[in-house]
mmCIF file of C-alpha atoms in Angstrom:
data_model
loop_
_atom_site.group_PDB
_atom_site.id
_atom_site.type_symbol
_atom_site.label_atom_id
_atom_site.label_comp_id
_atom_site.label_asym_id
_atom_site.label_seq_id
_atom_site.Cartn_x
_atom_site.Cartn_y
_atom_site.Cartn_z
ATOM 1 C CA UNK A 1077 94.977 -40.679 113.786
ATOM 2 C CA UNK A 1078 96.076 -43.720 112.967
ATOM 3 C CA UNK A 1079 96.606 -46.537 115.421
ATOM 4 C CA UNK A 1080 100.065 -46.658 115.462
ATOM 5 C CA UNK A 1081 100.638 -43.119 116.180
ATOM 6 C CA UNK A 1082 98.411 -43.372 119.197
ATOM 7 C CA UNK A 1083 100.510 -46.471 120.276
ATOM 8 C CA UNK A 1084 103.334 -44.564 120.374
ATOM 9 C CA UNK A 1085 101.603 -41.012 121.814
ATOM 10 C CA UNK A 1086 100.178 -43.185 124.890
ATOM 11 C CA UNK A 1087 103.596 -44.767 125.263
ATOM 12 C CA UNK A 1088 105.375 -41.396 125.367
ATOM 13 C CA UNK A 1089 102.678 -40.127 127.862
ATOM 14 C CA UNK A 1090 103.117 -42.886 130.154
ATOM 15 C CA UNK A 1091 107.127 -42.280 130.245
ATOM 16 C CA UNK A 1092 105.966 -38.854 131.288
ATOM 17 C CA UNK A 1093 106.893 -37.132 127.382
ATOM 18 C CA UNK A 1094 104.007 -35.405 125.851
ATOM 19 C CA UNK A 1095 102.157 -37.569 122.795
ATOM 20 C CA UNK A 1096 102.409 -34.010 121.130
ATOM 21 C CA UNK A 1097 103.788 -30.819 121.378
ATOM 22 C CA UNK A 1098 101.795 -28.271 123.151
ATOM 23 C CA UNK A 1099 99.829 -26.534 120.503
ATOM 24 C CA UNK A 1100 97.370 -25.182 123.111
ATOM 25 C CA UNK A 1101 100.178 -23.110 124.368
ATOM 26 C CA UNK A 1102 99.244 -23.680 128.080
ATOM 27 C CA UNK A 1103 100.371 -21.557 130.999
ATOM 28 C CA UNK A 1104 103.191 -23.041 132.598
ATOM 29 C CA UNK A 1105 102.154 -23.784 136.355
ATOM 30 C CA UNK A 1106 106.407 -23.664 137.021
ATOM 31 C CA UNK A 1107 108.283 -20.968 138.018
ATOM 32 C CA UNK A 1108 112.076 -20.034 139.681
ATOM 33 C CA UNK A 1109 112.006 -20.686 143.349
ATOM 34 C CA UNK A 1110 111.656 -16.691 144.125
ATOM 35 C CA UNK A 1111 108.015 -17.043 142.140
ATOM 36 C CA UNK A 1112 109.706 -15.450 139.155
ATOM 37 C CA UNK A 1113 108.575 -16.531 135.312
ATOM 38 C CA UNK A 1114 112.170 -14.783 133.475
ATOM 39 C CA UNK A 1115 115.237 -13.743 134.291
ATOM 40 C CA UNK A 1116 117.534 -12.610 131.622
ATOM 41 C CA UNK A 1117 120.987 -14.166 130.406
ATOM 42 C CA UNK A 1118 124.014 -12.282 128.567
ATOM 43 C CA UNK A 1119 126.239 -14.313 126.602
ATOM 44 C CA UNK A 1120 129.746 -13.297 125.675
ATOM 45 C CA UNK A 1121 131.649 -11.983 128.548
ATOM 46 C CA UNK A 1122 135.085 -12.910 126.658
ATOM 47 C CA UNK A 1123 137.188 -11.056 129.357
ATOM 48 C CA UNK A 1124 137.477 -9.435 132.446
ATOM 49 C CA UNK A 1125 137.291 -6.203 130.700
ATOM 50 C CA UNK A 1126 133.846 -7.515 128.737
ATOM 51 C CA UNK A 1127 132.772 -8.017 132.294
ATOM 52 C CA UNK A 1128 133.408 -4.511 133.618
ATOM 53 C CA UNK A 1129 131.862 -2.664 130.407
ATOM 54 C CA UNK A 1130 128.519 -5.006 130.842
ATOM 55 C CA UNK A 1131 128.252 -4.244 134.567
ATOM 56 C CA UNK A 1132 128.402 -0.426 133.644
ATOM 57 C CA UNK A 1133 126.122 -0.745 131.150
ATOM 58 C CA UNK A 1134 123.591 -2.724 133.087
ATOM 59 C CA UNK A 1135 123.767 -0.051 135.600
ATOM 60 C CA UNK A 1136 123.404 2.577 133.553
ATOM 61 C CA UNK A 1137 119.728 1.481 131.795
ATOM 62 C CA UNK A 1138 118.823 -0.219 135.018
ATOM 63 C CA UNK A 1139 118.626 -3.491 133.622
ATOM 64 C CA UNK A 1140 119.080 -6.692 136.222
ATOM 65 C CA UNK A 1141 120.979 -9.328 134.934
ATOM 66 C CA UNK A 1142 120.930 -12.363 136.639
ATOM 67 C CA UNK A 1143 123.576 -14.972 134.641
ATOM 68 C CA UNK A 1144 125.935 -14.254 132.427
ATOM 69 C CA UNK A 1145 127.708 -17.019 129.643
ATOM 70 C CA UNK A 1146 131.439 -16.029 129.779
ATOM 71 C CA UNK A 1147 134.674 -16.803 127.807
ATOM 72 C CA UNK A 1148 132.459 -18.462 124.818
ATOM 73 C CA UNK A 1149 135.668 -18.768 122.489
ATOM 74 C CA UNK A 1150 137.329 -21.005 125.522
ATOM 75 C CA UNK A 1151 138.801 -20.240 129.191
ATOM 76 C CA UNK A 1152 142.008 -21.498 128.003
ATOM 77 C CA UNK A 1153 142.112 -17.905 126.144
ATOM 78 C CA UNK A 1154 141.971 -16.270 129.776
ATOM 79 C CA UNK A 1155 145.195 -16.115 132.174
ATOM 80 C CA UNK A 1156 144.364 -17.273 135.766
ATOM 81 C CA UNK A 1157 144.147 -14.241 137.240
ATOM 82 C CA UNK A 1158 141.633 -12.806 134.518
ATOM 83 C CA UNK A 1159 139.155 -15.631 135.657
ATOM 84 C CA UNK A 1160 139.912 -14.690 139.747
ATOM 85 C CA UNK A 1161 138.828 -11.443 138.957
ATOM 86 C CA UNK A 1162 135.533 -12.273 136.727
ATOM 87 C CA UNK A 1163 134.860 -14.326 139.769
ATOM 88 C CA UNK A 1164 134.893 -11.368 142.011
ATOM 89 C CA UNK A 1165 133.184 -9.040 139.634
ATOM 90 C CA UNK A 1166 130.482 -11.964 139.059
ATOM 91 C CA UNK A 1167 130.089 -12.577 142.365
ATOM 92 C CA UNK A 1168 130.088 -9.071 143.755
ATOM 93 C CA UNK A 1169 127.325 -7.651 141.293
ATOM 94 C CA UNK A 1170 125.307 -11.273 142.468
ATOM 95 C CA UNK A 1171 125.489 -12.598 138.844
ATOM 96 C CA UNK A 1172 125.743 -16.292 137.406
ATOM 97 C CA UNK A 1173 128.483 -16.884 135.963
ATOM 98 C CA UNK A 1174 128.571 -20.134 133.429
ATOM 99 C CA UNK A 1175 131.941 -20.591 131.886
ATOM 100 C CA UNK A 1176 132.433 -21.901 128.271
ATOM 101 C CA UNK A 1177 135.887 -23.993 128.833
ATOM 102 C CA UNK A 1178 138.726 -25.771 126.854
ATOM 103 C CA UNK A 1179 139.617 -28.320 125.240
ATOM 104 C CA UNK A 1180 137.041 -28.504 122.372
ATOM 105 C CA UNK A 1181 136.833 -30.236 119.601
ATOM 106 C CA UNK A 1182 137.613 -27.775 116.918
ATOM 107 C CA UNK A 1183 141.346 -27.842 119.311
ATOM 108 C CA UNK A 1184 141.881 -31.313 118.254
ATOM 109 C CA UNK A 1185 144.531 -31.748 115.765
ATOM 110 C CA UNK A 1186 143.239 -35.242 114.736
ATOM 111 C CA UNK A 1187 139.601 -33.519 114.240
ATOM 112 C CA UNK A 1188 138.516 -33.441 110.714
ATOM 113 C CA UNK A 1189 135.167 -34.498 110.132
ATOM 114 C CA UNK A 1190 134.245 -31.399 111.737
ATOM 115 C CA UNK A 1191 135.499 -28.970 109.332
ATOM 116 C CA UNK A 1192 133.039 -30.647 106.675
ATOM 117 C CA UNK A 1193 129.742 -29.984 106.258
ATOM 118 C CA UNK A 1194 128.251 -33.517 106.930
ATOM 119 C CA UNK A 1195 131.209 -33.987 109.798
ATOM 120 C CA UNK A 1196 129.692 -30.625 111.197
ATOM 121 C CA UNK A 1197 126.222 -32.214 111.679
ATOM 122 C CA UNK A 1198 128.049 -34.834 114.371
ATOM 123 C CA UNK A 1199 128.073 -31.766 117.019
ATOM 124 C CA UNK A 1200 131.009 -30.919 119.208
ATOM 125 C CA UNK A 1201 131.365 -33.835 121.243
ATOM 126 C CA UNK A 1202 135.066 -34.485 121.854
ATOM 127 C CA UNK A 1203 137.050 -37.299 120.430
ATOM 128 C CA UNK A 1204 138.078 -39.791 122.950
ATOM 129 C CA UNK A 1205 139.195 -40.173 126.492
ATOM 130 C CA UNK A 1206 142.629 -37.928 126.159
ATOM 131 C CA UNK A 1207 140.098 -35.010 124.776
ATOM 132 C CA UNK A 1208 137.583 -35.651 128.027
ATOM 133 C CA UNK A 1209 140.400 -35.604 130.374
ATOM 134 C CA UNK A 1210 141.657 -31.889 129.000
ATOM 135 C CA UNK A 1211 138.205 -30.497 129.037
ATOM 136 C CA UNK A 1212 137.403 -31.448 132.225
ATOM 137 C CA UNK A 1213 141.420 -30.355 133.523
ATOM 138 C CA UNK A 1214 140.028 -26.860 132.144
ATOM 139 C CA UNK A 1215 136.705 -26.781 134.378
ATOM 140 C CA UNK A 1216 139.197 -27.650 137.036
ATOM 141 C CA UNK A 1217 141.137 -24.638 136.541
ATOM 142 C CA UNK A 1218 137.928 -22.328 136.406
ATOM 143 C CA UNK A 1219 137.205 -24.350 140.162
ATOM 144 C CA UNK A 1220 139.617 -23.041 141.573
ATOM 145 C CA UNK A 1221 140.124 -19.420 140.401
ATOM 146 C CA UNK A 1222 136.686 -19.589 141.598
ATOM 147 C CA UNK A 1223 134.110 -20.597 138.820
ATOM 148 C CA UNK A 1224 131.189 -22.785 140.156
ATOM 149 C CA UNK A 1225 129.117 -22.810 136.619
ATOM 150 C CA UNK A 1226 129.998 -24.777 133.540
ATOM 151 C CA UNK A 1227 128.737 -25.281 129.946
ATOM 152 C CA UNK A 1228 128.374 -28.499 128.457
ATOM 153 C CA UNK A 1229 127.366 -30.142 124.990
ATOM 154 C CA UNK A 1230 128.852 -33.379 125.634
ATOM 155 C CA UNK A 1231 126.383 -35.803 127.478
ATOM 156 C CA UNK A 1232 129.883 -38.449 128.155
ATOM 157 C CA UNK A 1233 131.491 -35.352 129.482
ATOM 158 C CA UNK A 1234 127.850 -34.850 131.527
ATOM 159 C CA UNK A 1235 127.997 -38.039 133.123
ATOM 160 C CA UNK A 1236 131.832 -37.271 134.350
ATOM 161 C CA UNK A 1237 131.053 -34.424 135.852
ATOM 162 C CA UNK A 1238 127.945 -35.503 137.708
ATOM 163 C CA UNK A 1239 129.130 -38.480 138.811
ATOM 164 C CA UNK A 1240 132.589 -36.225 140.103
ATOM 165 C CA UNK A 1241 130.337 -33.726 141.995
ATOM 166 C CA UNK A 1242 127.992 -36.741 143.577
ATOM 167 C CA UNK A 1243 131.548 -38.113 145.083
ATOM 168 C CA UNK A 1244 132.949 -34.607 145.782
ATOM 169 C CA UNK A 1245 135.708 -34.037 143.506
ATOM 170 C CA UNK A 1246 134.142 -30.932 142.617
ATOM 171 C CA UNK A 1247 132.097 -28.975 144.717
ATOM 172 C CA UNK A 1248 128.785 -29.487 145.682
ATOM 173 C CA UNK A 1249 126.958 -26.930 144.299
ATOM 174 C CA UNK A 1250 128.362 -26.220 141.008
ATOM 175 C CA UNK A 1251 126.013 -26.431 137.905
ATOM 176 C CA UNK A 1252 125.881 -27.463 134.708
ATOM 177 C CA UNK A 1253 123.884 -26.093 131.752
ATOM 178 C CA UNK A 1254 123.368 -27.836 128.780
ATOM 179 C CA UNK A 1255 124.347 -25.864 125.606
ATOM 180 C CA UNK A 1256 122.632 -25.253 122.567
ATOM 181 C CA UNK A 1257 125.423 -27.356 120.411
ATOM 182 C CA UNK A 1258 123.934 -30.228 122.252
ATOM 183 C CA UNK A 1259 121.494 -29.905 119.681
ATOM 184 C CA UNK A 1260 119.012 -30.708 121.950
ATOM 185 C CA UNK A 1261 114.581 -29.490 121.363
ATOM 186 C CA UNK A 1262 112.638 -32.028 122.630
ATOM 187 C CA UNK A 1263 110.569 -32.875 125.604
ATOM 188 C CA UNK A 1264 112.139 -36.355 124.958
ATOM 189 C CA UNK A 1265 115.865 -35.149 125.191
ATOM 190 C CA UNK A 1266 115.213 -32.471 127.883
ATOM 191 C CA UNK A 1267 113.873 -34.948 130.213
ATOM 192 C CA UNK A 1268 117.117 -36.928 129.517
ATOM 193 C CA UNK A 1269 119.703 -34.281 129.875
ATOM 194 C CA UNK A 1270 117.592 -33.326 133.267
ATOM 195 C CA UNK A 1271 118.080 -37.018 134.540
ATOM 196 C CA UNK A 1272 121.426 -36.682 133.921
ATOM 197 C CA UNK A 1273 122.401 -33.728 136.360
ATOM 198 C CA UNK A 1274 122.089 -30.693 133.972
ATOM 199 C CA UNK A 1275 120.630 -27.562 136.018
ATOM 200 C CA UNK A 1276 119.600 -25.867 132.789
ATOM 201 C CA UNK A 1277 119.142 -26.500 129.232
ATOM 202 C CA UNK A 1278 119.038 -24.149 126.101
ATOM 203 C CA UNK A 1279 117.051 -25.294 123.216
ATOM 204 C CA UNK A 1280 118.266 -25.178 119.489
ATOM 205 C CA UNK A 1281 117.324 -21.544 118.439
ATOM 206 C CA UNK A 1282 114.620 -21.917 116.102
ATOM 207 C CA UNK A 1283 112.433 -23.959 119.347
ATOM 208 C CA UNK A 1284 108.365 -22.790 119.063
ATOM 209 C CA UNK A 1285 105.713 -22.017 121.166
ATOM 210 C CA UNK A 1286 104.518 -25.590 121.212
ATOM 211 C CA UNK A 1287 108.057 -27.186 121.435
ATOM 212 C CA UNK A 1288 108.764 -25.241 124.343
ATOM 213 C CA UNK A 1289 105.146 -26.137 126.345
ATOM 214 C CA UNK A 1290 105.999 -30.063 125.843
ATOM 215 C CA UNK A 1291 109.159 -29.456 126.960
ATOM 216 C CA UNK A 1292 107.927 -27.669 129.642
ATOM 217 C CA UNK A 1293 105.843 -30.063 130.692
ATOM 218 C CA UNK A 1294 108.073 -32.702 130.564
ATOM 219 C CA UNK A 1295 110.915 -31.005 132.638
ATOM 220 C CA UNK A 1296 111.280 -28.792 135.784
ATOM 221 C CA UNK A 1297 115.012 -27.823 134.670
ATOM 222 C CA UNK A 1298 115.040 -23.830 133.559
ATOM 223 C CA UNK A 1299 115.202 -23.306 129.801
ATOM 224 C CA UNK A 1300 117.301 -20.877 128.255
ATOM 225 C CA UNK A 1301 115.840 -19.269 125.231
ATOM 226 C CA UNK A 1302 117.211 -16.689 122.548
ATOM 227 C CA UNK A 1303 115.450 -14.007 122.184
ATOM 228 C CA UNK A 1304 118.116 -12.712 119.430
ATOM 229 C CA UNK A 1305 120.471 -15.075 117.930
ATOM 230 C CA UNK A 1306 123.526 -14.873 115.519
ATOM 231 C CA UNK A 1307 122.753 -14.934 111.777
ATOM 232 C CA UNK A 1308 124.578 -17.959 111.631
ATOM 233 C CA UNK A 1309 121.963 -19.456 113.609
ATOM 234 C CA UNK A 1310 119.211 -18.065 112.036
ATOM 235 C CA UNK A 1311 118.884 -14.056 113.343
ATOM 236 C CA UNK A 1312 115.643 -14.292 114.900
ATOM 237 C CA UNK A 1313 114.786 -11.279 117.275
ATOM 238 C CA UNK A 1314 111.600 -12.935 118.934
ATOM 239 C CA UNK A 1315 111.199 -9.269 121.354
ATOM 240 C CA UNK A 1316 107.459 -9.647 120.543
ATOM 241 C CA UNK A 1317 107.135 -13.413 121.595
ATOM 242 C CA UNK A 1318 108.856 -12.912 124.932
ATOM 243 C CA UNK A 1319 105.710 -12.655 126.623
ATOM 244 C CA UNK A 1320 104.400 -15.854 125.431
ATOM 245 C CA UNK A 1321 107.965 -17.536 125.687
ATOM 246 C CA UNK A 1322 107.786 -16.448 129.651
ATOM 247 C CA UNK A 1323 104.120 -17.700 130.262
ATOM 248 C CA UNK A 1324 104.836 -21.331 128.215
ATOM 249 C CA UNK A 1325 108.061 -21.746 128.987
ATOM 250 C CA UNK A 1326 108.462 -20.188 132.823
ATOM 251 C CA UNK A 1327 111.000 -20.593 134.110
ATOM 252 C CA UNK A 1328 113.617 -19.703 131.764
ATOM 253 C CA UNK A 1329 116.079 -17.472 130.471
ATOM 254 C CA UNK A 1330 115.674 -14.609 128.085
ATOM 255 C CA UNK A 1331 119.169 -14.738 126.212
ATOM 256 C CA UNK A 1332 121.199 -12.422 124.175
ATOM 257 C CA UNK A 1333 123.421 -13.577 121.585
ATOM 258 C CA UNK A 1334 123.578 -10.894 118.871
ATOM 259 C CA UNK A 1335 126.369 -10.824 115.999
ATOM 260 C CA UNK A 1336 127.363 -12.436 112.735
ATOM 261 C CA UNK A 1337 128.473 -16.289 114.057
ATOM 262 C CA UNK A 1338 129.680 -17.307 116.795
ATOM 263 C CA UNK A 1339 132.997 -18.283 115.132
ATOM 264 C CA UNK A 1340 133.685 -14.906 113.866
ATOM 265 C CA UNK A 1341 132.674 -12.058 117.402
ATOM 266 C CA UNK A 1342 134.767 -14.960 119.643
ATOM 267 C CA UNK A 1343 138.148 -15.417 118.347
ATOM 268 C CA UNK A 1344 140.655 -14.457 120.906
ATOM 269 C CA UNK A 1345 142.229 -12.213 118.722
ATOM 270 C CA UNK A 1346 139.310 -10.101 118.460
ATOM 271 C CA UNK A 1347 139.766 -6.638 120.393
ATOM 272 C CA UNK A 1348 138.930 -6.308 123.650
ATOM 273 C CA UNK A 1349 137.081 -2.985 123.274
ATOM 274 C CA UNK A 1350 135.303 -4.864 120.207
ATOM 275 C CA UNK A 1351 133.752 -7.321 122.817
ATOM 276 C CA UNK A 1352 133.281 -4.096 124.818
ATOM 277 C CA UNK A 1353 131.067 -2.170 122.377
ATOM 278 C CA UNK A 1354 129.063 -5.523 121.451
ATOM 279 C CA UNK A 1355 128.343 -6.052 124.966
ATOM 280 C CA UNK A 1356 126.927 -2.976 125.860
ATOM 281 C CA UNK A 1357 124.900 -3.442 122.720
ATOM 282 C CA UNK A 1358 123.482 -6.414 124.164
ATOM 283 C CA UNK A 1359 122.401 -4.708 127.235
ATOM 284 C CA UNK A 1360 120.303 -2.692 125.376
ATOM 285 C CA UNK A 1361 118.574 -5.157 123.390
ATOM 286 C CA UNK A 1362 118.039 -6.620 126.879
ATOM 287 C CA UNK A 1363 116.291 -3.514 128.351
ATOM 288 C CA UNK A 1364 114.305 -3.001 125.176
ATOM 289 C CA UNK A 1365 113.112 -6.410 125.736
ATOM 290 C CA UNK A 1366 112.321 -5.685 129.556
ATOM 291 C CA UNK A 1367 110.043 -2.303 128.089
ATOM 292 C CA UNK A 1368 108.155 -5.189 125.966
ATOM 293 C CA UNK A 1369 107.647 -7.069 128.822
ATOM 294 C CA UNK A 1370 106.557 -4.708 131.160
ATOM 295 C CA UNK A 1371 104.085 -3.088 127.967
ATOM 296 C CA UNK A 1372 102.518 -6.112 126.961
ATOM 297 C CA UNK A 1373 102.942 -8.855 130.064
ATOM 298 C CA UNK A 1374 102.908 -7.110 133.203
ATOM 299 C CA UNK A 1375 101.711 -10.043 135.335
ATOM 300 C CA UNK A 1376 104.534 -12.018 134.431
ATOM 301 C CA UNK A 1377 107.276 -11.583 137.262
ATOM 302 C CA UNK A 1378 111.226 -10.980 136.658
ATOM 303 C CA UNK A 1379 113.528 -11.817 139.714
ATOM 304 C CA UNK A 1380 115.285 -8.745 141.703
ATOM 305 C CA UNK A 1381 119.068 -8.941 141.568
ATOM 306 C CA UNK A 1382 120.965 -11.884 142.939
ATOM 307 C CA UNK A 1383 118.130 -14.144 144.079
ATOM 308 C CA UNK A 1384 118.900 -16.498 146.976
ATOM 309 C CA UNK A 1385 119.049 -19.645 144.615
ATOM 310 C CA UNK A 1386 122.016 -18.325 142.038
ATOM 311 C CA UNK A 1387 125.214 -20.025 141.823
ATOM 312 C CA UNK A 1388 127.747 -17.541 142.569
ATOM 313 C CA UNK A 1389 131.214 -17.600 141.926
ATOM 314 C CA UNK A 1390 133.382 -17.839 145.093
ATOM 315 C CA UNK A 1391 136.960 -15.329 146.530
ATOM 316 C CA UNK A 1392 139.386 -17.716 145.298
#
């Protein structure tokens, strides 16, 4: 190794980021506050109807989910009373609930770099202060129909928000994970978006073994992982890694994001009984993936349903 890289490995290990990623695949020493090493994470709950055919379908294969990732093609797309009753539902069946609000960048009429390919690569952080102020008017909204768990890809919009719920102009408790379109897979950037107030982060989807174990060392925040991912993302189905996912990267999330792209399954004018049929579909691939686990890593500990530290959605 040459004597510049170890300059800059034994400066990264004494700002507490690993000099390299964790090809030893070490045994994470961190777990969820209940002792836990996984919990598992449905994304796509587009409406209150997506809600009520995962619930049925969770009961029906006996499959514990503990967060869910609703309304991913916006809020804005749901009436008010819609999100009250998600709330409830969420909150009844002691279920996380992170909501995927409006405004967004791809809403912004004077967007256009986005809609290129080299534009795409800038993300979807929004355009100026008038954009900020509508997103975070949305997570408003969600507050009080009930909502107390946001996504966010915007680390601006990040600061906001943590600085609002340090001075009470939101509540307390409500959380903040840090979405994949951050474009975030580092130990470097996870330990940022930590000291920043996110409660969670979820890696880009292609993270590995290693990645995730200098992450993990690095932060204490969970990490949300796919386990299957659009095509447009790649279409990995890692059901065979979970195991070593859990033990390197505990605690995180096993989640489920199966389909073609994310800009085709969550259109608002998509069906409802479309997002019905999907979600139930997801289920499964989530109870599959709790068979593997209970096969091949039986030492490795899943939460029961609604442990005491979730964020649950409130009776508005």
């Amino acid at each position: 190794m040459s004597d510049v890289l170890k300059t800059i490995r034994d400066f990264m290990e004494k700002e507490g980021i690993p000099g390299r990623d964790a090809h030893a695949l070490p045994t994470s020493a961190k777990s969820f506050p209940d002792g836990a090493n996984y919990r598992i994470e449905i994304a796509g709950v587009e409406r209150a109807s997506t809600m009520e055919a995962m619930i049925d379908e969770a009961h029906k294969r006996n499959v514990t989910i503990h967060r869910c990732i609703a309304a991913v093609g916006g809020s804005t797309y749901c009436d008010f009373q819609e999100l009250k009753d998600m709330a409830r539902m969420a909150r009844d069946e002691k279920i996380e609930m992170i909501m995927t609000v409006g405004h967004r960048k791809g809403w912004d009429a004077g967007s256009k770099e986005i809609s290129t390919p080299e534009g795409g690569m800038q993300g979807f952080r929004l355009r100026g202060s008038d954009n900020i102020s509508y997103h975070i008017a949305d997570i408003m909204r969600n507050i009080e129909s009930g909502h107390r768990g946001f996504l966010v890809y915007d680390e601006g919009v990040l600061f906001i928000l943590n600085k609002m719920r340090a001075e009470g102009l939101i509540p307390a408790e409500t959380i903040f994970k840090f979405s994949v379109f951050g474009g975030y897979c580092s130990a470097a950037g996870a330990k940022v978006i930590e000291s920043m107030g996110a409660n969670s982060m979820n890696p880009i989807s292609d993270v590995s073994l290693p990645i995730l174990g200098s992450i993990r060392q690095a932060a204490n925040l969970p990490l949300d992982v796919y386990v299957i991912i659009v095509d447009s993302f790649g279409g990995m189905f890692r059901a065979y890694e979970a195991p070593e996912i859990a033990r390197v990267a505990s605690p995180c999330y096993f989640k489920f994001e199966p389909g073609t792209s994310e800009g085709d399954i969550y259109k608002p004018w998509i069906q409802e009984a479309w997002h019905a049929n999907l979600i139930r579909e997801k289920v499964k691939i989530a109870s599959i993936v709790m068979e593997l686990m209970h096969r091949h890593a039986p030492d490795l500990k899943t939460s029961a349903k609604g442990p005491a530290d979730l964020v649950l959605p409130v009776v508005a």
